[in-house]
């Protein structure tokens, strides 16, 4: 089981930016596809973005395309989600997770999950 820790969430005004980090200890993340998901109160968990073992192949949900950027720094064993032009509808708990299957996948494809980090977009 891979232990993942997300960080970087917080409260931001509409139009603002945040960068989320997903870091693993004890396991090298570059063996895995990494996905970012989010879950708002009363809603199902949805896929936001996904990255293959290199930065060449990425996936974005239509709702975040052009605003969010996923990247990985294998030397730091960390995957990032840069979120720009944030909207109130981006408010959710954001999770990262590992998979051995292709992007984008579904939540059931992802075996290890972090505890989540809260992102709140509000004026």
mmCIF file of N, CA and C in Angstrom:
data_model
loop_
_atom_site.group_PDB
_atom_site.id
_atom_site.type_symbol
_atom_site.label_atom_id
_atom_site.label_comp_id
_atom_site.label_asym_id
_atom_site.label_seq_id
_atom_site.Cartn_x
_atom_site.Cartn_y
_atom_site.Cartn_z
ATOM 1 N N UNK A 1 0.834 -1.187 0.000
ATOM 2 C CA UNK A 1 0.000 0.000 0.000
ATOM 3 C C UNK A 1 0.878 1.250 0.000
ATOM 4 N N UNK A 2 0.633 2.130 -0.949
ATOM 5 C CA UNK A 2 1.386 3.372 -1.056
ATOM 6 C C UNK A 2 0.754 4.416 -0.159
ATOM 7 N N UNK A 3 1.572 5.083 0.637
ATOM 8 C CA UNK A 3 1.053 6.155 1.490
ATOM 9 C C UNK A 3 1.272 7.491 0.793
ATOM 10 N N UNK A 4 0.172 8.197 0.566
ATOM 11 C CA UNK A 4 0.207 9.474 -0.122
ATOM 12 C C UNK A 4 -0.241 10.578 0.813
ATOM 13 N N UNK A 5 0.370 11.738 0.668
ATOM 14 C CA UNK A 5 0.002 12.894 1.482
ATOM 15 C C UNK A 5 -0.211 14.081 0.555
ATOM 16 N N UNK A 6 -1.421 14.626 0.577
ATOM 17 C CA UNK A 6 -1.719 15.825 -0.190
ATOM 18 C C UNK A 6 -1.522 17.061 0.689
ATOM 19 N N UNK A 7 -1.165 18.152 0.051
ATOM 20 C CA UNK A 7 -1.046 19.423 0.749
ATOM 21 C C UNK A 7 -1.283 20.547 -0.242
ATOM 22 N N UNK A 8 -1.453 21.753 0.293
ATOM 23 C CA UNK A 8 -1.579 22.926 -0.560
ATOM 24 C C UNK A 8 -2.972 23.484 -0.679
ATOM 25 N N UNK A 9 -3.950 22.820 -0.099
ATOM 26 C CA UNK A 9 -5.311 23.335 -0.155
ATOM 27 C C UNK A 9 -5.475 24.563 0.714
ATOM 28 N N UNK A 10 -6.636 25.187 0.594
ATOM 29 C CA UNK A 10 -6.912 26.369 1.399
ATOM 30 C C UNK A 10 -8.100 27.131 0.870
ATOM 31 N N UNK A 11 -8.242 28.338 1.380
ATOM 32 C CA UNK A 11 -9.316 29.230 0.966
ATOM 33 C C UNK A 11 -8.746 30.249 -0.013
ATOM 34 N N UNK A 12 -9.403 30.410 -1.144
ATOM 35 C CA UNK A 12 -8.927 31.339 -2.165
ATOM 36 C C UNK A 12 -10.135 32.025 -2.795
ATOM 37 N N UNK A 13 -9.946 33.245 -3.240
ATOM 38 C CA UNK A 13 -11.024 33.974 -3.901
ATOM 39 C C UNK A 13 -11.181 33.492 -5.342
ATOM 40 N N UNK A 14 -12.365 33.652 -5.888
ATOM 41 C CA UNK A 14 -12.552 33.305 -7.309
ATOM 42 C C UNK A 14 -11.530 34.017 -8.177
ATOM 43 N N UNK A 15 -10.996 33.275 -9.127
ATOM 44 C CA UNK A 15 -9.944 33.799 -9.980
ATOM 45 C C UNK A 15 -8.549 33.563 -9.455
ATOM 46 N N UNK A 16 -8.445 33.103 -8.239
ATOM 47 C CA UNK A 16 -7.148 32.866 -7.628
ATOM 48 C C UNK A 16 -6.538 31.539 -8.027
ATOM 49 N N UNK A 17 -5.391 31.248 -7.431
ATOM 50 C CA UNK A 17 -4.631 30.047 -7.765
ATOM 51 C C UNK A 17 -4.194 29.314 -6.506
ATOM 52 N N UNK A 18 -4.035 28.024 -6.662
ATOM 53 C CA UNK A 18 -3.451 27.163 -5.639
ATOM 54 C C UNK A 18 -2.631 26.092 -6.334
ATOM 55 N N UNK A 19 -1.623 25.596 -5.639
ATOM 56 C CA UNK A 19 -0.876 24.448 -6.138
ATOM 57 C C UNK A 19 -0.944 23.339 -5.106
ATOM 58 N N UNK A 20 -1.531 22.242 -5.513
ATOM 59 C CA UNK A 20 -1.612 21.074 -4.648
ATOM 60 C C UNK A 20 -0.406 20.176 -4.894
ATOM 61 N N UNK A 21 0.037 19.527 -3.833
ATOM 62 C CA UNK A 21 1.141 18.575 -3.927
ATOM 63 C C UNK A 21 0.688 17.223 -3.417
ATOM 64 N N UNK A 22 1.222 16.210 -4.028
ATOM 65 C CA UNK A 22 0.952 14.826 -3.630
ATOM 66 C C UNK A 22 2.305 14.142 -3.497
ATOM 67 N N UNK A 23 2.644 13.782 -2.291
ATOM 68 C CA UNK A 23 3.958 13.218 -2.045
ATOM 69 C C UNK A 23 3.813 11.833 -1.452
ATOM 70 N N UNK A 24 4.727 10.955 -1.841
ATOM 71 C CA UNK A 24 4.733 9.605 -1.308
ATOM 72 C C UNK A 24 6.016 9.370 -0.546
ATOM 73 N N UNK A 25 5.897 8.560 0.469
ATOM 74 C CA UNK A 25 7.087 8.129 1.196
ATOM 75 C C UNK A 25 7.220 6.625 1.026
ATOM 76 N N UNK A 26 8.436 6.159 1.009
ATOM 77 C CA UNK A 26 8.747 4.730 0.987
ATOM 78 C C UNK A 26 8.532 4.062 -0.364
ATOM 79 N N UNK A 27 7.831 4.735 -1.297
ATOM 80 C CA UNK A 27 7.590 4.150 -2.616
ATOM 81 C C UNK A 27 7.891 5.196 -3.672
ATOM 82 N N UNK A 28 8.455 4.779 -4.794
ATOM 83 C CA UNK A 28 8.755 5.700 -5.881
ATOM 84 C C UNK A 28 7.523 5.908 -6.733
ATOM 85 N N UNK A 29 7.057 7.149 -6.806
ATOM 86 C CA UNK A 29 5.818 7.439 -7.521
ATOM 87 C C UNK A 29 5.941 7.257 -9.027
ATOM 88 N N UNK A 30 7.149 7.300 -9.567
ATOM 89 C CA UNK A 30 7.239 7.230 -11.027
ATOM 90 C C UNK A 30 6.939 5.845 -11.574
ATOM 91 N N UNK A 31 6.645 4.885 -10.705
ATOM 92 C CA UNK A 31 6.167 3.590 -11.181
ATOM 93 C C UNK A 31 4.684 3.622 -11.540
ATOM 94 N N UNK A 32 3.996 4.710 -11.125
ATOM 95 C CA UNK A 32 2.537 4.717 -11.175
ATOM 96 C C UNK A 32 1.978 5.832 -12.048
ATOM 97 N N UNK A 33 0.798 5.567 -12.575
ATOM 98 C CA UNK A 33 -0.068 6.653 -13.039
ATOM 99 C C UNK A 33 -0.637 7.324 -11.790
ATOM 100 N N UNK A 34 -0.662 8.639 -11.789
ATOM 101 C CA UNK A 34 -1.186 9.385 -10.652
ATOM 102 C C UNK A 34 -2.399 10.182 -11.094
ATOM 103 N N UNK A 35 -3.459 10.068 -10.334
ATOM 104 C CA UNK A 35 -4.680 10.806 -10.628
ATOM 105 C C UNK A 35 -5.030 11.763 -9.509
ATOM 106 N N UNK A 36 -5.626 12.867 -9.894
ATOM 107 C CA UNK A 36 -6.233 13.787 -8.934
ATOM 108 C C UNK A 36 -7.747 13.688 -9.089
ATOM 109 N N UNK A 37 -8.411 13.557 -7.969
ATOM 110 C CA UNK A 37 -9.863 13.490 -7.917
ATOM 111 C C UNK A 37 -10.361 14.566 -6.955
ATOM 112 N N UNK A 38 -11.642 14.843 -7.024
ATOM 113 C CA UNK A 38 -12.229 15.764 -6.052
ATOM 114 C C UNK A 38 -13.637 15.300 -5.704
ATOM 115 N N UNK A 39 -14.054 15.678 -4.524
ATOM 116 C CA UNK A 39 -15.386 15.322 -4.077
ATOM 117 C C UNK A 39 -15.969 16.487 -3.292
ATOM 118 N N UNK A 40 -17.056 17.011 -3.819
ATOM 119 C CA UNK A 40 -17.782 18.079 -3.152
ATOM 120 C C UNK A 40 -18.885 17.465 -2.292
ATOM 121 N N UNK A 41 -19.343 18.185 -1.280
ATOM 122 C CA UNK A 41 -20.399 17.644 -0.414
ATOM 123 C C UNK A 41 -21.625 17.234 -1.214
ATOM 124 N N UNK A 42 -22.099 16.006 -0.962
ATOM 125 C CA UNK A 42 -23.293 15.520 -1.627
ATOM 126 C C UNK A 42 -23.102 15.070 -3.055
ATOM 127 N N UNK A 43 -21.845 15.076 -3.516
ATOM 128 C CA UNK A 43 -21.585 14.677 -4.906
ATOM 129 C C UNK A 43 -20.636 13.495 -4.951
ATOM 130 N N UNK A 44 -20.637 12.836 -6.089
ATOM 131 C CA UNK A 44 -19.726 11.714 -6.286
ATOM 132 C C UNK A 44 -18.312 12.207 -6.521
ATOM 133 N N UNK A 45 -17.361 11.348 -6.198
ATOM 134 C CA UNK A 45 -15.965 11.666 -6.479
ATOM 135 C C UNK A 45 -15.773 11.677 -7.990
ATOM 136 N N UNK A 46 -15.090 12.709 -8.481
ATOM 137 C CA UNK A 46 -14.890 12.824 -9.922
ATOM 138 C C UNK A 46 -13.410 12.989 -10.240
ATOM 139 N N UNK A 47 -13.026 12.456 -11.379
ATOM 140 C CA UNK A 47 -11.649 12.599 -11.839
ATOM 141 C C UNK A 47 -11.402 14.003 -12.355
ATOM 142 N N UNK A 48 -10.282 14.570 -11.978
ATOM 143 C CA UNK A 48 -9.909 15.922 -12.382
ATOM 144 C C UNK A 48 -8.778 15.886 -13.406
ATOM 145 N N UNK A 49 -7.736 15.129 -13.086
ATOM 146 C CA UNK A 49 -6.569 15.082 -13.959
ATOM 147 C C UNK A 49 -5.792 13.810 -13.671
ATOM 148 N N UNK A 50 -4.942 13.465 -14.633
ATOM 149 C CA UNK A 50 -4.201 12.210 -14.516
ATOM 150 C C UNK A 50 -2.903 12.373 -15.298
ATOM 151 N N UNK A 51 -1.840 11.742 -14.828
ATOM 152 C CA UNK A 51 -0.566 11.850 -15.524
ATOM 153 C C UNK A 51 0.107 10.496 -15.588
ATOM 154 N N UNK A 52 0.673 10.206 -16.729
ATOM 155 C CA UNK A 52 1.404 8.971 -16.906
ATOM 156 C C UNK A 52 2.790 9.098 -16.280
ATOM 157 N N UNK A 53 3.611 8.115 -16.475
ATOM 158 C CA UNK A 53 4.908 8.069 -15.807
ATOM 159 C C UNK A 53 5.849 9.166 -16.264
ATOM 160 N N UNK A 54 5.609 9.725 -17.424
ATOM 161 C CA UNK A 54 6.374 10.900 -17.842
ATOM 162 C C UNK A 54 5.402 12.057 -17.999
ATOM 163 N N UNK A 55 5.909 13.254 -18.127
ATOM 164 C CA UNK A 55 5.034 14.422 -18.265
ATOM 165 C C UNK A 55 4.448 14.571 -19.658
ATOM 166 N N UNK A 56 4.744 13.646 -20.551
ATOM 167 C CA UNK A 56 4.258 13.812 -21.910
ATOM 168 C C UNK A 56 2.778 13.513 -22.063
ATOM 169 N N UNK A 57 2.260 12.683 -21.222
ATOM 170 C CA UNK A 57 0.879 12.255 -21.375
ATOM 171 C C UNK A 57 0.074 12.639 -20.141
ATOM 172 N N UNK A 58 -0.901 13.490 -20.366
ATOM 173 C CA UNK A 58 -1.753 13.946 -19.276
ATOM 174 C C UNK A 58 -3.205 13.920 -19.728
ATOM 175 N N UNK A 59 -4.085 13.973 -18.753
ATOM 176 C CA UNK A 59 -5.521 13.996 -19.008
ATOM 177 C C UNK A 59 -6.152 15.028 -18.096
ATOM 178 N N UNK A 60 -7.170 15.740 -18.636
ATOM 179 C CA UNK A 60 -7.917 16.701 -17.842
ATOM 180 C C UNK A 60 -9.410 16.547 -18.088
ATOM 181 N N UNK A 61 -10.177 16.658 -17.032
ATOM 182 C CA UNK A 61 -11.623 16.731 -17.192
ATOM 183 C C UNK A 61 -11.971 18.029 -17.926
ATOM 184 N N UNK A 62 -13.044 18.001 -18.674
ATOM 185 C CA UNK A 62 -13.441 19.196 -19.437
ATOM 186 C C UNK A 62 -13.638 20.410 -18.531
ATOM 187 N N UNK A 63 -14.091 20.175 -17.320
ATOM 188 C CA UNK A 63 -14.406 21.282 -16.412
ATOM 189 C C UNK A 63 -13.167 22.039 -15.941
ATOM 190 N N UNK A 64 -11.980 21.440 -16.095
ATOM 191 C CA UNK A 64 -10.759 22.104 -15.608
ATOM 192 C C UNK A 64 -9.755 22.341 -16.729
ATOM 193 N N UNK A 65 -10.054 21.869 -17.917
ATOM 194 C CA UNK A 65 -9.113 21.987 -19.029
ATOM 195 C C UNK A 65 -8.798 23.453 -19.302
ATOM 196 N N UNK A 66 -7.515 23.752 -19.439
ATOM 197 C CA UNK A 66 -7.090 25.127 -19.673
ATOM 198 C C UNK A 66 -6.857 25.924 -18.408
ATOM 199 N N UNK A 67 -7.288 25.396 -17.275
ATOM 200 C CA UNK A 67 -7.096 26.100 -15.995
ATOM 201 C C UNK A 67 -6.158 25.340 -15.060
ATOM 202 N N UNK A 68 -6.186 24.030 -15.109
ATOM 203 C CA UNK A 68 -5.373 23.200 -14.226
ATOM 204 C C UNK A 68 -4.234 22.569 -15.020
ATOM 205 N N UNK A 69 -3.110 22.368 -14.352
ATOM 206 C CA UNK A 69 -1.967 21.700 -14.961
ATOM 207 C C UNK A 69 -1.402 20.688 -13.989
ATOM 208 N N UNK A 70 -1.282 19.458 -14.458
ATOM 209 C CA UNK A 70 -0.690 18.397 -13.644
ATOM 210 C C UNK A 70 0.751 18.193 -14.082
ATOM 211 N N UNK A 71 1.618 17.939 -13.125
ATOM 212 C CA UNK A 71 3.028 17.688 -13.449
ATOM 213 C C UNK A 71 3.610 16.805 -12.362
ATOM 214 N N UNK A 72 4.773 16.253 -12.673
ATOM 215 C CA UNK A 72 5.419 15.419 -11.666
ATOM 216 C C UNK A 72 6.896 15.728 -11.617
ATOM 217 N N UNK A 73 7.442 15.668 -10.444
ATOM 218 C CA UNK A 73 8.874 15.834 -10.223
ATOM 219 C C UNK A 73 9.346 14.540 -9.580
ATOM 220 N N UNK A 74 9.879 13.655 -10.407
ATOM 221 C CA UNK A 74 10.249 12.340 -9.887
ATOM 222 C C UNK A 74 11.409 12.436 -8.899
ATOM 223 N N UNK A 75 12.247 13.421 -9.064
ATOM 224 C CA UNK A 75 13.364 13.578 -8.123
ATOM 225 C C UNK A 75 12.855 13.894 -6.711
ATOM 226 N N UNK A 76 11.719 14.581 -6.641
ATOM 227 C CA UNK A 76 11.128 14.920 -5.347
ATOM 228 C C UNK A 76 10.020 13.950 -4.963
ATOM 229 N N UNK A 77 9.772 12.970 -5.851
ATOM 230 C CA UNK A 77 8.726 11.980 -5.587
ATOM 231 C C UNK A 77 7.381 12.661 -5.304
ATOM 232 N N UNK A 78 7.076 13.662 -6.117
ATOM 233 C CA UNK A 78 5.904 14.502 -5.885
ATOM 234 C C UNK A 78 5.188 14.769 -7.198
ATOM 235 N N UNK A 79 3.862 14.780 -7.123
ATOM 236 C CA UNK A 79 3.025 15.183 -8.251
ATOM 237 C C UNK A 79 2.277 16.445 -7.836
ATOM 238 N N UNK A 80 2.171 17.381 -8.757
ATOM 239 C CA UNK A 80 1.550 18.666 -8.474
ATOM 240 C C UNK A 80 0.281 18.852 -9.305
ATOM 241 N N UNK A 81 -0.611 19.654 -8.769
ATOM 242 C CA UNK A 81 -1.766 20.112 -9.534
ATOM 243 C C UNK A 81 -1.830 21.624 -9.375
ATOM 244 N N UNK A 82 -1.434 22.336 -10.408
ATOM 245 C CA UNK A 82 -1.510 23.789 -10.422
ATOM 246 C C UNK A 82 -2.904 24.185 -10.858
ATOM 247 N N UNK A 83 -3.583 24.931 -10.024
ATOM 248 C CA UNK A 83 -4.976 25.307 -10.293
ATOM 249 C C UNK A 83 -5.067 26.816 -10.413
ATOM 250 N N UNK A 84 -5.404 27.296 -11.590
ATOM 251 C CA UNK A 84 -5.540 28.719 -11.854
ATOM 252 C C UNK A 84 -6.990 29.064 -12.181
ATOM 253 N N UNK A 85 -7.296 30.336 -12.128
ATOM 254 C CA UNK A 85 -8.652 30.814 -12.463
ATOM 255 C C UNK A 85 -9.716 29.998 -11.735
ATOM 256 N N UNK A 86 -9.509 29.840 -10.453
ATOM 257 C CA UNK A 86 -10.415 28.994 -9.672
ATOM 258 C C UNK A 86 -11.814 29.581 -9.599
ATOM 259 N N UNK A 87 -12.786 28.675 -9.575
ATOM 260 C CA UNK A 87 -14.195 29.043 -9.535
ATOM 261 C C UNK A 87 -14.837 28.446 -8.279
ATOM 262 N N UNK A 88 -15.932 29.025 -7.819
ATOM 263 C CA UNK A 88 -16.600 28.439 -6.647
ATOM 264 C C UNK A 88 -16.954 26.967 -6.831
ATOM 265 N N UNK A 89 -17.252 26.563 -8.056
ATOM 266 C CA UNK A 89 -17.596 25.161 -8.298
ATOM 267 C C UNK A 89 -16.407 24.222 -8.222
ATOM 268 N N UNK A 90 -15.207 24.763 -8.061
ATOM 269 C CA UNK A 90 -14.030 23.930 -7.828
ATOM 270 C C UNK A 90 -13.885 23.542 -6.352
ATOM 271 N N UNK A 91 -14.735 24.100 -5.514
ATOM 272 C CA UNK A 91 -14.667 23.795 -4.091
ATOM 273 C C UNK A 91 -14.936 22.318 -3.849
ATOM 274 N N UNK A 92 -14.017 21.661 -3.165
ATOM 275 C CA UNK A 92 -14.118 20.219 -2.919
ATOM 276 C C UNK A 92 -12.917 19.784 -2.093
ATOM 277 N N UNK A 93 -12.973 18.541 -1.647
ATOM 278 C CA UNK A 93 -11.783 17.895 -1.108
ATOM 279 C C UNK A 93 -11.083 17.227 -2.286
ATOM 280 N N UNK A 94 -9.808 17.502 -2.416
ATOM 281 C CA UNK A 94 -9.019 16.978 -3.522
ATOM 282 C C UNK A 94 -8.133 15.841 -3.016
ATOM 283 N N UNK A 95 -8.138 14.761 -3.790
ATOM 284 C CA UNK A 95 -7.376 13.566 -3.438
ATOM 285 C C UNK A 95 -6.430 13.201 -4.578
ATOM 286 N N UNK A 96 -5.280 12.654 -4.234
ATOM 287 C CA UNK A 96 -4.444 12.020 -5.246
ATOM 288 C C UNK A 96 -4.466 10.515 -4.990
ATOM 289 N N UNK A 97 -4.173 9.774 -6.045
ATOM 290 C CA UNK A 97 -4.250 8.321 -5.959
ATOM 291 C C UNK A 97 -3.348 7.698 -7.005
ATOM 292 N N UNK A 98 -2.966 6.447 -6.778
ATOM 293 C CA UNK A 98 -2.076 5.731 -7.694
ATOM 294 C C UNK A 98 -2.829 4.649 -8.452
ATOM 295 N N UNK A 99 -2.343 4.388 -9.662
ATOM 296 C CA UNK A 99 -2.937 3.345 -10.486
ATOM 297 C C UNK A 99 -1.869 2.737 -11.377
ATOM 298 N N UNK A 100 -2.124 1.498 -11.806
ATOM 299 C CA UNK A 100 -1.272 0.865 -12.808
ATOM 300 C C UNK A 100 -1.985 0.802 -14.145
ATOM 301 N N UNK A 101 -3.146 1.390 -14.237
ATOM 302 C CA UNK A 101 -3.957 1.352 -15.452
ATOM 303 C C UNK A 101 -3.911 2.711 -16.139
ATOM 304 N N UNK A 102 -4.294 2.751 -17.437
ATOM 305 C CA UNK A 102 -4.178 4.009 -18.187
ATOM 306 C C UNK A 102 -5.105 5.101 -17.675
ATOM 307 N N UNK A 103 -4.711 6.348 -17.945
ATOM 308 C CA UNK A 103 -5.572 7.487 -17.654
ATOM 309 C C UNK A 103 -6.745 7.457 -18.631
ATOM 310 N N UNK A 104 -7.891 8.050 -18.301
ATOM 311 C CA UNK A 104 -8.154 8.653 -16.997
ATOM 312 C C UNK A 104 -8.566 7.641 -15.937
ATOM 313 N N UNK A 105 -9.126 6.554 -16.354
ATOM 314 C CA UNK A 105 -9.566 5.550 -15.406
ATOM 315 C C UNK A 105 -10.773 5.989 -14.606
ATOM 316 N N UNK A 106 -11.147 5.143 -13.703
ATOM 317 C CA UNK A 106 -12.245 5.440 -12.782
ATOM 318 C C UNK A 106 -11.697 5.270 -11.373
ATOM 319 N N UNK A 107 -12.393 5.810 -10.376
ATOM 320 C CA UNK A 107 -11.850 5.676 -9.014
ATOM 321 C C UNK A 107 -11.495 4.247 -8.628
ATOM 322 N N UNK A 108 -12.264 3.282 -9.117
ATOM 323 C CA UNK A 108 -11.988 1.894 -8.778
ATOM 324 C C UNK A 108 -10.677 1.366 -9.312
ATOM 325 N N UNK A 109 -10.088 2.063 -10.299
ATOM 326 C CA UNK A 109 -8.796 1.649 -10.847
ATOM 327 C C UNK A 109 -7.633 2.045 -9.944
ATOM 328 N N UNK A 110 -7.904 2.953 -9.010
ATOM 329 C CA UNK A 110 -6.849 3.534 -8.200
ATOM 330 C C UNK A 110 -6.808 2.851 -6.840
ATOM 331 N N UNK A 111 -5.622 2.350 -6.500
ATOM 332 C CA UNK A 111 -5.533 1.503 -5.324
ATOM 333 C C UNK A 111 -5.188 2.206 -4.040
ATOM 334 N N UNK A 112 -4.351 3.227 -4.105
ATOM 335 C CA UNK A 112 -3.911 3.926 -2.897
ATOM 336 C C UNK A 112 -4.326 5.378 -2.990
ATOM 337 N N UNK A 113 -4.854 5.897 -1.891
ATOM 338 C CA UNK A 113 -5.388 7.251 -1.842
ATOM 339 C C UNK A 113 -4.788 8.015 -0.675
ATOM 340 N N UNK A 114 -4.641 9.320 -0.879
ATOM 341 C CA UNK A 114 -4.270 10.175 0.235
ATOM 342 C C UNK A 114 -5.492 10.523 1.068
ATOM 343 N N UNK A 115 -5.269 11.337 2.088
ATOM 344 C CA UNK A 115 -6.345 11.701 3.011
ATOM 345 C C UNK A 115 -7.166 12.884 2.498
ATOM 346 N N UNK A 116 -6.660 13.564 1.483
ATOM 347 C CA UNK A 116 -7.385 14.681 0.892
ATOM 348 C C UNK A 116 -6.972 16.021 1.461
ATOM 349 N N UNK A 117 -7.158 17.057 0.655
ATOM 350 C CA UNK A 117 -6.904 18.427 1.093
ATOM 351 C C UNK A 117 -8.070 19.293 0.629
ATOM 352 N N UNK A 118 -8.554 20.135 1.512
ATOM 353 C CA UNK A 118 -9.736 20.937 1.227
ATOM 354 C C UNK A 118 -9.368 22.165 0.408
ATOM 355 N N UNK A 119 -10.112 22.377 -0.664
ATOM 356 C CA UNK A 119 -9.995 23.590 -1.472
ATOM 357 C C UNK A 119 -11.349 24.299 -1.421
ATOM 358 N N UNK A 120 -11.320 25.542 -0.988
ATOM 359 C CA UNK A 120 -12.540 26.332 -0.916
ATOM 360 C C UNK A 120 -12.336 27.613 -1.706
ATOM 361 N N UNK A 121 -13.217 27.823 -2.676
ATOM 362 C CA UNK A 121 -13.147 29.020 -3.522
ATOM 363 C C UNK A 121 -14.364 29.874 -3.201
ATOM 364 N N UNK A 122 -14.107 30.996 -2.578
ATOM 365 C CA UNK A 122 -15.205 31.841 -2.113
ATOM 366 C C UNK A 122 -14.708 33.254 -1.903
ATOM 367 N N UNK A 123 -15.595 34.206 -2.146
ATOM 368 C CA UNK A 123 -15.265 35.600 -1.870
ATOM 369 C C UNK A 123 -15.728 35.987 -0.471
#
